[in-house]
mmCIF file of C-alpha atoms in Angstrom:
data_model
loop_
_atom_site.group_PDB
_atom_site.id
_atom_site.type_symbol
_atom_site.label_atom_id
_atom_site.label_comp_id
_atom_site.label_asym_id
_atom_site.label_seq_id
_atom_site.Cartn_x
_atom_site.Cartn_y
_atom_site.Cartn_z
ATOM 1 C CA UNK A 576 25.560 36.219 2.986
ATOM 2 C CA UNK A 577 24.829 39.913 1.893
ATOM 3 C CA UNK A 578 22.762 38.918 -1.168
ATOM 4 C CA UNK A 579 21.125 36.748 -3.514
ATOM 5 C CA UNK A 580 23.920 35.270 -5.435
ATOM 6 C CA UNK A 581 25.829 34.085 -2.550
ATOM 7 C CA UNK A 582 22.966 32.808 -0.595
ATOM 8 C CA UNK A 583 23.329 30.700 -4.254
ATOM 9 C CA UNK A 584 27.229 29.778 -4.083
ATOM 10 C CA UNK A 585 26.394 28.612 -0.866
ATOM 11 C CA UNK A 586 24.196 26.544 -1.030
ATOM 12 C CA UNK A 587 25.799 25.130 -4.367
ATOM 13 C CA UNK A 588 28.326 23.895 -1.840
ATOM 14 C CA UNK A 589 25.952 22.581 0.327
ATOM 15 C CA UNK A 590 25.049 20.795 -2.782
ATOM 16 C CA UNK A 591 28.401 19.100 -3.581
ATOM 17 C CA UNK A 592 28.539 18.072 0.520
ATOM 18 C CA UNK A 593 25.149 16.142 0.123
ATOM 19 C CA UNK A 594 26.262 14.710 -3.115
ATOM 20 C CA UNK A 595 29.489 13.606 -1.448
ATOM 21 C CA UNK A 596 27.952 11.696 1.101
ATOM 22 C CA UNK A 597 25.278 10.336 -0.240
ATOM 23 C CA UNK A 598 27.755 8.551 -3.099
ATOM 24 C CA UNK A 599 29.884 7.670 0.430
ATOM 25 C CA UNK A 600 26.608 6.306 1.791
ATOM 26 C CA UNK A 601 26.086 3.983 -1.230
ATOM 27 C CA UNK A 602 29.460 2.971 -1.353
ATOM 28 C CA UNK A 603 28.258 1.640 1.779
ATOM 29 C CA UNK A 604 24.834 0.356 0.093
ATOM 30 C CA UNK A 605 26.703 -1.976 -2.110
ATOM 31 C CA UNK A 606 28.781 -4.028 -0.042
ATOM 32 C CA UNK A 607 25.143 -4.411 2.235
ATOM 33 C CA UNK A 608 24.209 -6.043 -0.827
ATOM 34 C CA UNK A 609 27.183 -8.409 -1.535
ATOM 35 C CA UNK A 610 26.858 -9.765 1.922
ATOM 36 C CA UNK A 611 22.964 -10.094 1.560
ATOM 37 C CA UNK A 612 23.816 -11.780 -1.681
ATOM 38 C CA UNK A 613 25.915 -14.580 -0.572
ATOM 39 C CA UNK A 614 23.730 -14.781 2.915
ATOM 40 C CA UNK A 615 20.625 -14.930 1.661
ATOM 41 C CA UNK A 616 18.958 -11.649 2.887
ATOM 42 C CA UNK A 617 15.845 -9.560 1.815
ATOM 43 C CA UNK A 618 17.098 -6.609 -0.149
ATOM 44 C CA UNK A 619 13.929 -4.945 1.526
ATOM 45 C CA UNK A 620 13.654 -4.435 5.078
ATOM 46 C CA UNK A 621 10.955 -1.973 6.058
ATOM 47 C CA UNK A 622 11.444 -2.395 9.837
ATOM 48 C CA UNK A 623 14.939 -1.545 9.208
ATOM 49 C CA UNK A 624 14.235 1.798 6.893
ATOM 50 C CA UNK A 625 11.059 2.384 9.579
ATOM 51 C CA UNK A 626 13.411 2.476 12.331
ATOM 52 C CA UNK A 627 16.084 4.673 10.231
ATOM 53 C CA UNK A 628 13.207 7.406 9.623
ATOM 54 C CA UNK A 629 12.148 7.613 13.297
ATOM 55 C CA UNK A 630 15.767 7.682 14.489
ATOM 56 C CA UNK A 631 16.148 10.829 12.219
ATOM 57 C CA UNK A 632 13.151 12.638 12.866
ATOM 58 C CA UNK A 633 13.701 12.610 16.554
ATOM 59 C CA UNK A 634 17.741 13.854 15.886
ATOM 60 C CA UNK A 635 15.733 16.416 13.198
ATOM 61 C CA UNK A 636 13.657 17.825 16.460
ATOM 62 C CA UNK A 637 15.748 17.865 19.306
ATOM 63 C CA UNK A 638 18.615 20.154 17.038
ATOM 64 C CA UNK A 639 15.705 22.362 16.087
ATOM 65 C CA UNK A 640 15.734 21.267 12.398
ATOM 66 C CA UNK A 641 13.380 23.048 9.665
ATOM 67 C CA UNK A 642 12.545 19.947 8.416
ATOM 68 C CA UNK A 643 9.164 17.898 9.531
ATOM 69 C CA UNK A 644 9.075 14.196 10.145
ATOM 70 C CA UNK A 645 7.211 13.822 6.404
ATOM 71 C CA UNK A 646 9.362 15.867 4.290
ATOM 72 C CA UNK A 647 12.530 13.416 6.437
ATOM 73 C CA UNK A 648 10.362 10.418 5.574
ATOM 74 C CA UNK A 649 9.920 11.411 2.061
ATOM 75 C CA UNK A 650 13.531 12.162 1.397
ATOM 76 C CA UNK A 651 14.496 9.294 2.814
ATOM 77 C CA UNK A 652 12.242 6.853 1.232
ATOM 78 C CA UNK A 653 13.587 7.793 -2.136
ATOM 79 C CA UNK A 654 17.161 7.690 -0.603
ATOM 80 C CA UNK A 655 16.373 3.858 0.332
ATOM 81 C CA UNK A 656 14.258 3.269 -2.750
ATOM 82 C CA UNK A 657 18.081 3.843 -4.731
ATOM 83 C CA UNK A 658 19.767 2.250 -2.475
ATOM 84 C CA UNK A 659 17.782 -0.833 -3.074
ATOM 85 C CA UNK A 660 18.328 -0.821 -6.872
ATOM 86 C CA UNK A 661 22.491 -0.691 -5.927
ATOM 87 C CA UNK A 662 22.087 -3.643 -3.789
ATOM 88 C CA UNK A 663 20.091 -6.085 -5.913
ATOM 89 C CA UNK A 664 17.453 -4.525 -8.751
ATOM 90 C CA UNK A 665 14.155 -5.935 -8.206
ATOM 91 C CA UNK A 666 10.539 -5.876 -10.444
ATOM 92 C CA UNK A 667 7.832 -4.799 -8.189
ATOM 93 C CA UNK A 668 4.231 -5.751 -9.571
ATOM 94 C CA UNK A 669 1.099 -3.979 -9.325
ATOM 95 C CA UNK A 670 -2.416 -3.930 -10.451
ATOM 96 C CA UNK A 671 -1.875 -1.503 -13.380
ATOM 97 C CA UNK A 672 -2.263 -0.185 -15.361
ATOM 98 C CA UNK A 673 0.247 2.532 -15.298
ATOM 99 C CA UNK A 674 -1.290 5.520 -13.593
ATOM 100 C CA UNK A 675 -3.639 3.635 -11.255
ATOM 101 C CA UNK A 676 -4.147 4.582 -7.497
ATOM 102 C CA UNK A 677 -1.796 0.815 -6.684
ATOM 103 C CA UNK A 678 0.713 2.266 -9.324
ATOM 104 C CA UNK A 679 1.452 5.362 -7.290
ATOM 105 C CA UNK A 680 1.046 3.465 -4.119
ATOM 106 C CA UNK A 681 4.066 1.171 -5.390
ATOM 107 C CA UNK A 682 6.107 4.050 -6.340
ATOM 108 C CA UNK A 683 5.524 5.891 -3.398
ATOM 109 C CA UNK A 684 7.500 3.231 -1.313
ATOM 110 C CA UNK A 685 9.806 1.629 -3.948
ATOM 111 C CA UNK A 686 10.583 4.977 -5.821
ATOM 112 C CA UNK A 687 10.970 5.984 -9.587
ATOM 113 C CA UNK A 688 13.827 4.146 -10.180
ATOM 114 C CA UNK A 689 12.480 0.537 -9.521
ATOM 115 C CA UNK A 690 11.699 -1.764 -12.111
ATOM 116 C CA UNK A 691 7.876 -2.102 -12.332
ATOM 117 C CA UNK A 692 5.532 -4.736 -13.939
ATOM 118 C CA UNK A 693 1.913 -3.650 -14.998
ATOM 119 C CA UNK A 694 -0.818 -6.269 -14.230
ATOM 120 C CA UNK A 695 -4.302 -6.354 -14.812
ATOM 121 C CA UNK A 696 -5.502 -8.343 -11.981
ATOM 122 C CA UNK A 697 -4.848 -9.297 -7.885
ATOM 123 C CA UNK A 698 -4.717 -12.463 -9.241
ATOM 124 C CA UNK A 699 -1.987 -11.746 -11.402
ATOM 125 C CA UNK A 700 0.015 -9.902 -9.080
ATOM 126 C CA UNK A 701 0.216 -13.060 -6.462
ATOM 127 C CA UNK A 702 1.026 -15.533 -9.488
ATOM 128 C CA UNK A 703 3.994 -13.120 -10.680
ATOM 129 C CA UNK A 704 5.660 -13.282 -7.112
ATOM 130 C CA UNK A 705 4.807 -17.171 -6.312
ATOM 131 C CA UNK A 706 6.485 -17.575 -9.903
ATOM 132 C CA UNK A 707 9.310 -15.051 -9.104
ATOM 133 C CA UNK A 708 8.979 -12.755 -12.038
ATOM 134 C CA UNK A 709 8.534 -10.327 -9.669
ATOM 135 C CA UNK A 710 10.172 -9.659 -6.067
ATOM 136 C CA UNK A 711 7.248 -7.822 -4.727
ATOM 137 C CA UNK A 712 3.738 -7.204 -5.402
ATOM 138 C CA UNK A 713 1.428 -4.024 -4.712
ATOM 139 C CA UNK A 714 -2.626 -4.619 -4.353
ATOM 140 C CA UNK A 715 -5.148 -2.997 -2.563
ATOM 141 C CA UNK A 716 -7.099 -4.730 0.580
ATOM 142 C CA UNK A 717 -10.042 -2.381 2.066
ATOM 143 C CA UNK A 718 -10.767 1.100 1.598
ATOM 144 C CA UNK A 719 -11.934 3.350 4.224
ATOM 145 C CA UNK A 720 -15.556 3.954 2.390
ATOM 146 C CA UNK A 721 -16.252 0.619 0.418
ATOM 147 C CA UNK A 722 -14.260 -1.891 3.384
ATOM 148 C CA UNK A 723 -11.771 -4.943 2.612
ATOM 149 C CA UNK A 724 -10.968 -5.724 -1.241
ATOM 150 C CA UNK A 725 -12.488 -9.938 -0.918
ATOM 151 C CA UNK A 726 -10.071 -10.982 -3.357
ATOM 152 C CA UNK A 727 -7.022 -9.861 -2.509
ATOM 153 C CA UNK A 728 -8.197 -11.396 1.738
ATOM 154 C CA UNK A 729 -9.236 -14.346 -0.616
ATOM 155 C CA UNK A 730 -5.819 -15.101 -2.525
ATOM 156 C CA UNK A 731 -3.765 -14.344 0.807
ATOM 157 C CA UNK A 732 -5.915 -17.488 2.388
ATOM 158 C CA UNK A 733 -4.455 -20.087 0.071
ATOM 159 C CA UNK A 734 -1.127 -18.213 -1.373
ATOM 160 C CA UNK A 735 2.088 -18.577 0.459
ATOM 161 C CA UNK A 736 3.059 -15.383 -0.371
ATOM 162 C CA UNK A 737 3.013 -12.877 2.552
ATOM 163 C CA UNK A 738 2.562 -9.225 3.672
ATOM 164 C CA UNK A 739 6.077 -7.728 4.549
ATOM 165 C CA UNK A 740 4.460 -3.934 4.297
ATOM 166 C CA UNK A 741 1.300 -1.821 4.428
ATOM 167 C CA UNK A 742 0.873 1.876 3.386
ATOM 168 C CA UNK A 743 -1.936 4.164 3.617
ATOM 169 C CA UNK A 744 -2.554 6.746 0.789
ATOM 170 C CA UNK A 745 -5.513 9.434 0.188
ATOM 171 C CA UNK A 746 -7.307 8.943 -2.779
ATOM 172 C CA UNK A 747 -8.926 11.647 -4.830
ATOM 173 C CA UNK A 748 -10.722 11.453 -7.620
ATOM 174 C CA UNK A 749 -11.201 13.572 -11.174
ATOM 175 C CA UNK A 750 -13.879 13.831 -13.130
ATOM 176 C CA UNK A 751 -12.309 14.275 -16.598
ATOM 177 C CA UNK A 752 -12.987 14.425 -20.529
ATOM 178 C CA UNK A 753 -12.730 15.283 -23.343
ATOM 179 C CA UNK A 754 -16.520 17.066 -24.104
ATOM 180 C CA UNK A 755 -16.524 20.162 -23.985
ATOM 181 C CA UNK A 756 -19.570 20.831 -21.680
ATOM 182 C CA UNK A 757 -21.249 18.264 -19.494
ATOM 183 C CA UNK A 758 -23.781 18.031 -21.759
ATOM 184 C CA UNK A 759 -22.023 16.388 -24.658
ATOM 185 C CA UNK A 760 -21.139 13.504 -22.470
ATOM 186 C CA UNK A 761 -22.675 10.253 -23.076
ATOM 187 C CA UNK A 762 -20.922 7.971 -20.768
ATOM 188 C CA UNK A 763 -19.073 7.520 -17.874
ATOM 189 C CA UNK A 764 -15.900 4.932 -17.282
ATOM 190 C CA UNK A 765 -14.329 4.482 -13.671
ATOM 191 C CA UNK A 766 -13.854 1.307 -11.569
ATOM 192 C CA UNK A 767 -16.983 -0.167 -9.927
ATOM 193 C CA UNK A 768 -15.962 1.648 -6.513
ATOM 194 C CA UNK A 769 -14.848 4.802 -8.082
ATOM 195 C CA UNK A 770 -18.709 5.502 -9.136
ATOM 196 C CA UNK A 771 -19.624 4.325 -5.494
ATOM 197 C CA UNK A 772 -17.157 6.774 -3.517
ATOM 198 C CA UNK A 773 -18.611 9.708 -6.339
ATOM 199 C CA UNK A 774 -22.254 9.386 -6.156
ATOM 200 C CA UNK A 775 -22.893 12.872 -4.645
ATOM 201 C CA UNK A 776 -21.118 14.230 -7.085
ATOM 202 C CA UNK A 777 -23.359 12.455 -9.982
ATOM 203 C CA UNK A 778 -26.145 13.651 -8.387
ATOM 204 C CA UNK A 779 -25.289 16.988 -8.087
ATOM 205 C CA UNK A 780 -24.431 17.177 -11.409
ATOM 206 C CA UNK A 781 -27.113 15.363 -13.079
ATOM 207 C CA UNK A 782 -25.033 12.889 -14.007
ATOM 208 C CA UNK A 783 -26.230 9.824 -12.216
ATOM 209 C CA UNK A 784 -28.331 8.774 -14.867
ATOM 210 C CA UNK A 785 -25.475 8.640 -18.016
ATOM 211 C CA UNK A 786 -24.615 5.300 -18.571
ATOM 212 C CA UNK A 787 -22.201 4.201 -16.269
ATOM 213 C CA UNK A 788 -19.355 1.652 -17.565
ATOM 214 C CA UNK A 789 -17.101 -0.350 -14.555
ATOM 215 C CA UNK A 790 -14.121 -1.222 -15.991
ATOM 216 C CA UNK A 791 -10.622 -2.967 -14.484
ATOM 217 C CA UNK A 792 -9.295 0.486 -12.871
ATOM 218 C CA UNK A 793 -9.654 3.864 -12.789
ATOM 219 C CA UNK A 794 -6.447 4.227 -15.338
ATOM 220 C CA UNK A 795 -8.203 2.458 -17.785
ATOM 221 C CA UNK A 796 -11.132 4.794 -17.561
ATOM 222 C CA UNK A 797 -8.845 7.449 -18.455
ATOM 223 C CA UNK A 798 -7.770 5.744 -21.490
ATOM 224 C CA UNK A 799 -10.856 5.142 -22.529
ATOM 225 C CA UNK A 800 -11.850 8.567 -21.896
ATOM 226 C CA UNK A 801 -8.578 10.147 -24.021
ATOM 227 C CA UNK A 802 -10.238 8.097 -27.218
ATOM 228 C CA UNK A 803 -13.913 8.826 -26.886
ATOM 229 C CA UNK A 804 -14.508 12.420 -27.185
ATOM 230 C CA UNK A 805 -18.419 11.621 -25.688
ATOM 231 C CA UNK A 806 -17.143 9.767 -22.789
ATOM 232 C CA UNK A 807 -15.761 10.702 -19.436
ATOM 233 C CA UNK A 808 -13.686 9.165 -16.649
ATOM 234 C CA UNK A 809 -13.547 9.007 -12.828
ATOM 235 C CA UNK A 810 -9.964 8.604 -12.018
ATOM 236 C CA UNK A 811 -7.029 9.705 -10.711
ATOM 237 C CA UNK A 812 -5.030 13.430 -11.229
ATOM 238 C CA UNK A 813 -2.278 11.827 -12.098
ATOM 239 C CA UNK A 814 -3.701 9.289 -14.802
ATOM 240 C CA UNK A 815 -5.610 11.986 -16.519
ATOM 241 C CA UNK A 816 -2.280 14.054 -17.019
ATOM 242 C CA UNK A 817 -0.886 10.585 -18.277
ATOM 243 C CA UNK A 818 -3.240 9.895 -20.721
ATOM 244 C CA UNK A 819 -3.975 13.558 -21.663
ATOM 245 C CA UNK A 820 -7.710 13.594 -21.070
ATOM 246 C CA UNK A 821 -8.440 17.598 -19.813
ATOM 247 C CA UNK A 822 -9.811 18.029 -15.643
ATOM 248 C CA UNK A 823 -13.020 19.266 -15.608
ATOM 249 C CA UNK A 824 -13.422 18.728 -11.740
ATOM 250 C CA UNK A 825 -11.369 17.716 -9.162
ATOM 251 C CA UNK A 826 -11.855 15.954 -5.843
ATOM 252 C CA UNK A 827 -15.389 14.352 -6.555
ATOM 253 C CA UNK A 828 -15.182 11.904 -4.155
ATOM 254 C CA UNK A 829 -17.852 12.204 -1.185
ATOM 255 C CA UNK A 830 -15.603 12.003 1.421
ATOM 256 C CA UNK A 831 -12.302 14.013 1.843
ATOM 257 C CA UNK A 832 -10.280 11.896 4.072
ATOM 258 C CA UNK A 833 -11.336 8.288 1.650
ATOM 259 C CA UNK A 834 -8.362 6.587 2.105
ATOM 260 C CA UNK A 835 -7.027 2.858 0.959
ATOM 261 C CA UNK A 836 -4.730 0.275 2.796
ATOM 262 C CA UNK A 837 -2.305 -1.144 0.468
ATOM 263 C CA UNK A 838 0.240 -3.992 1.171
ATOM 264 C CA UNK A 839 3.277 -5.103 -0.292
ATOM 265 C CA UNK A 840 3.986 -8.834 -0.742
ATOM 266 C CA UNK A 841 7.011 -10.600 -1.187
ATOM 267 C CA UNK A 842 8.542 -14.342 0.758
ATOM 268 C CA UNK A 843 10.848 -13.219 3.449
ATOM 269 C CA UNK A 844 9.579 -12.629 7.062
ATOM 270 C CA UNK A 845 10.389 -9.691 8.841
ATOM 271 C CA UNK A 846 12.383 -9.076 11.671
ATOM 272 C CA UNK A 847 10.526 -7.779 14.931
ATOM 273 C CA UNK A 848 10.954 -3.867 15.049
ATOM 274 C CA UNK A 849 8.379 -3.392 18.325
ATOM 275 C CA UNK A 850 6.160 -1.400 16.429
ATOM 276 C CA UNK A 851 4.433 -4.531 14.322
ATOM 277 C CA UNK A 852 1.541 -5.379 13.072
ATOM 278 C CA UNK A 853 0.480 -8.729 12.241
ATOM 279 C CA UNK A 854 -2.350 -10.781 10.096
ATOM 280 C CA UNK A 855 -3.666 -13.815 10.563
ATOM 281 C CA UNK A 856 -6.342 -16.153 8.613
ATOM 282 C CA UNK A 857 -8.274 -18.109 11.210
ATOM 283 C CA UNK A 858 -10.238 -21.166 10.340
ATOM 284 C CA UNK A 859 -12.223 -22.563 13.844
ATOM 285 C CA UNK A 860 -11.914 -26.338 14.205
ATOM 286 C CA UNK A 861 -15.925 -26.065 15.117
ATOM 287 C CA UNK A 862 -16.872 -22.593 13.970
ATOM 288 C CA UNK A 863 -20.460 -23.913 14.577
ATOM 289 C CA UNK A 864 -20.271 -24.412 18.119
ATOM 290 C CA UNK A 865 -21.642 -21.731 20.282
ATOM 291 C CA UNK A 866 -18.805 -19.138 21.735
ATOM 292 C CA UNK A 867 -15.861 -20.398 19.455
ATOM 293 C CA UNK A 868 -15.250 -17.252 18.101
ATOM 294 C CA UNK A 869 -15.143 -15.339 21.468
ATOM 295 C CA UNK A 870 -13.342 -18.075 23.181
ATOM 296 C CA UNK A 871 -10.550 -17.502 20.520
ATOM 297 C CA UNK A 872 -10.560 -13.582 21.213
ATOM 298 C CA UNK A 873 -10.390 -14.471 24.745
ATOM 299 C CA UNK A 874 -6.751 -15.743 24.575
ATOM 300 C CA UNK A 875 -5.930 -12.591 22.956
ATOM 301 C CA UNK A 876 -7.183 -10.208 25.637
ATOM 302 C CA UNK A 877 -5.499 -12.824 27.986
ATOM 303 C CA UNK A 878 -2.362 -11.747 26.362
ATOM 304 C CA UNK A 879 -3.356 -7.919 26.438
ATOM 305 C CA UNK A 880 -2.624 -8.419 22.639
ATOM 306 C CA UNK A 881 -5.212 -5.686 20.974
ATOM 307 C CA UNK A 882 -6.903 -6.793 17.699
ATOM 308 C CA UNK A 883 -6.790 -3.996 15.052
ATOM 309 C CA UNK A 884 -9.443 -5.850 12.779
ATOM 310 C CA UNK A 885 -11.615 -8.730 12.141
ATOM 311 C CA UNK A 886 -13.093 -9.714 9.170
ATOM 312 C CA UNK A 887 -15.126 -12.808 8.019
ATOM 313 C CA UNK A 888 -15.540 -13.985 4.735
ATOM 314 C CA UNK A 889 -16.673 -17.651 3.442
ATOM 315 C CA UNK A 890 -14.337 -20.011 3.703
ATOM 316 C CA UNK A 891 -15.777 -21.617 0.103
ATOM 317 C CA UNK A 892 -14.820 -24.962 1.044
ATOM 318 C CA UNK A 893 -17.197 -27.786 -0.996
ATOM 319 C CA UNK A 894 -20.299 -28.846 0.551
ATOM 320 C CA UNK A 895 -19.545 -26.226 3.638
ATOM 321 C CA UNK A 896 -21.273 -23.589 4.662
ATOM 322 C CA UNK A 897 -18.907 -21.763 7.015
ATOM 323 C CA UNK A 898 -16.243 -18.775 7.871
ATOM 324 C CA UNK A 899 -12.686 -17.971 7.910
ATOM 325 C CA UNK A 900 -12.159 -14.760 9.905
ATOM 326 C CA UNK A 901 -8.856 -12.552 8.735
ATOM 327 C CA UNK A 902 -7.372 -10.263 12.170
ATOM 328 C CA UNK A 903 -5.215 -8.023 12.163
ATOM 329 C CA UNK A 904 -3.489 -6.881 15.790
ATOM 330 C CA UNK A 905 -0.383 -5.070 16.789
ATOM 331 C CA UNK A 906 2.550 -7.496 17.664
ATOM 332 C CA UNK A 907 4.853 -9.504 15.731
ATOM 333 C CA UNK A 908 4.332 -13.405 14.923
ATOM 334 C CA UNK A 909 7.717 -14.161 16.839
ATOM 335 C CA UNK A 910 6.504 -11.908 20.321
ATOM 336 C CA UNK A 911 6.267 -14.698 23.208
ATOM 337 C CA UNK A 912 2.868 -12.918 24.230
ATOM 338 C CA UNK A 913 1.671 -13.860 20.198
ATOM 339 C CA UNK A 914 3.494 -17.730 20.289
ATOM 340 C CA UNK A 915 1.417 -18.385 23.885
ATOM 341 C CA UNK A 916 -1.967 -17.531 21.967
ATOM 342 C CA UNK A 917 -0.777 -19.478 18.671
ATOM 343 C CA UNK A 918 0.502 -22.441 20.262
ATOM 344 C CA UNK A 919 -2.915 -22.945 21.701
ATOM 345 C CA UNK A 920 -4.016 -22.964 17.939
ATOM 346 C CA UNK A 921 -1.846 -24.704 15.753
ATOM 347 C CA UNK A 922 -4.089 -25.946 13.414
ATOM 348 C CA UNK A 923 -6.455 -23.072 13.220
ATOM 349 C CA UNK A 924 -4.310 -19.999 12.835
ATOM 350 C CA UNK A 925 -2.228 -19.264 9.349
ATOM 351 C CA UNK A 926 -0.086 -16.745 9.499
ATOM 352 C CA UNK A 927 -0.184 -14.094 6.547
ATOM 353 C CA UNK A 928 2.640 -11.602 7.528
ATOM 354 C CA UNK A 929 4.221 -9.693 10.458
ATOM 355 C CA UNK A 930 5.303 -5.778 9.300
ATOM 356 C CA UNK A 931 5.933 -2.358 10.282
ATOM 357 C CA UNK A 932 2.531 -1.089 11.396
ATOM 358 C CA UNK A 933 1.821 2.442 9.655
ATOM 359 C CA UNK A 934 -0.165 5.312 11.068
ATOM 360 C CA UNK A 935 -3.812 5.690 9.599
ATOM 361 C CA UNK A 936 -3.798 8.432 6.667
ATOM 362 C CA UNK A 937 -0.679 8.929 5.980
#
């Protein structure tokens, strides 16, 4: 290639090749979903697509590919996020509103061509699926500042919805309005948590004393910001380009590397991939009773099973005062290491989903 405009011809054939195959591929794609159809099978199998990504980033290295294991991942996550929509289309809902940080975190796995339902609670979300209005469901559950999201922990104790995915995803914030100097604003909109992971930034700007409004989500802060030309919004990049309300500054949060877990919930079970993660809700038979907790961990470190997290919250039961305690650990619900340590707890231990475990941060 001697020059610029063949370097272009060839990769315009380069082009057509990838387009040929990846029509061939999804040729493929939709008989996969006839036979899922009349079996019964999930349409979304993130051990499967998990197990696809690693497979190709380790090909990717060993031939000395340009390519790095994101850009593979993020190629191919859109490839499966089509692929899904050949096999069987399927509404995905989220805490909206559109824009919000669980908006992008639901597009970032499902892709833009999914079929996506706005809602304006956690709440809301889990009803959707339980009713099946919606296949999946997208809502936060801890942040890496501000810790575990109680109601989301809370509805997965008495839904029988479960997780079948988690993601991790960055979050920066904007500060953003419509004034044209600082001094023109008069209030401040942003969800409870988005003034909490900005404070510094308030302060810094003598800003900590403007009234300070929590609403529902940092997307609705930006549209109440784009209609009140005295107001201003903590939110997200993307939902102050959505809404049109101008940047003034970005990345206000306190911490650079605040990050938030999201799950995806749906009611299939996942197949063991060897690289799982599972959750559990654990309610003691005498959580009173001294050493019941660490007797519980013990059968655990029996099983050289290693716990991830543990988190107690009240268990809200009438005329109780007591604890349910939510763990995480790395395994899968079917492993025989994870039955032994269940099977000694059949009545205390509910199982809230087993699912491709997913590096911290990214």
């Amino acid at each position: 290639m001697k020059n610029l405009e063949e370097c272009r011809q060839h990769i315009d054939k380069i082009d057509d090749q990838i387009l040929e195959l990846l029509n061939k591929r999804m040729k493929v794609v939709e008989r996969v979903g006839v036979i899922k159809n009349e079996t019964g099978g999930a349409i979304y199998r993130p051990e499967r697509e998990k197990a696809i990504i690693k497979r190709l980033s380790i090909k990717n290295r060993d031939s000395g590919g340009l390519l790095n294991d994101s850009a593979i991942e993020a190629i191919y996550l859109e490839i499966f996020a089509v692929a899904r929509n050949l096999e069987l289309p399927e509404r995905i809902a989220y805490l909206g509103p559109e824009g919000s940080f669980t908006h992008q975190a639901a597009e970032s796995r499902f892709g833009a061509m999914s079929s996506y339902l706005s809602l304006s609670s956690i709440q809301s979300v889990f009803k959707t699926i339980e009713a099946g209005r919606a296949k999946f469901g997208v809502v936060p559950i801890e942040n890496s500042r501000d810790g575990v999201v109680g109601e989301t922990l809370d509805l997965l104790a008495k839904s029988p919805i479960k997780i079948v995915s988690e993601l991790y995803m960055p979050i920066h914030m904007a500060f953003v309005s419509k004034a044209r100097e600082l001094k023109d604003i008069k209030r401040i909109y942003s969800k409870d948590k988005g003034f909490g992971q900005c404070r510094e930034f308030l302060q810094e700007h003598e800003l900590i004393n403007i009234e300070q409004i929590p609403v529902e989500s940092t997307a609705k802060a930006a549209i109440l910001a784009a209609a009140d030309p005295e107001a201003a919004a903590i939110c997200s990049h993307i939902a102050a380009k959505l809404y049109g309300v101008p940047t003034m500054f970005e990345n206000v949060e306190d911490t650079v590397d605040n990050t938030t877990r999201f799950v995806i919930l749906s009611d299939f079970k996942n197949g063991i991939s060897k690289e799982d993660k599972t959750s559990i809700l654990v309610k003691l038979k005498d959580p009173l009773k001294a050493g019941s907790l660490v007797n519980f961990l013990q059968d655990f470190n029996n099983e050289k099973i290693n716990l991830s997290k543990i988190e107690s919250r009240p268990s809200k039961e009438k005329n109780k005062m007591g604890y349910w305690f939510f763990i995480d650990f790395f395994g899968h619900i079917d492993d025989e290491a994870v039955q032994r340590v269940i099977n000694k707890h059949p009545k205390e231990v509910t199982w809230l989903g087993s699912y491709v475990k997913e590096k911290y941060g990214v």
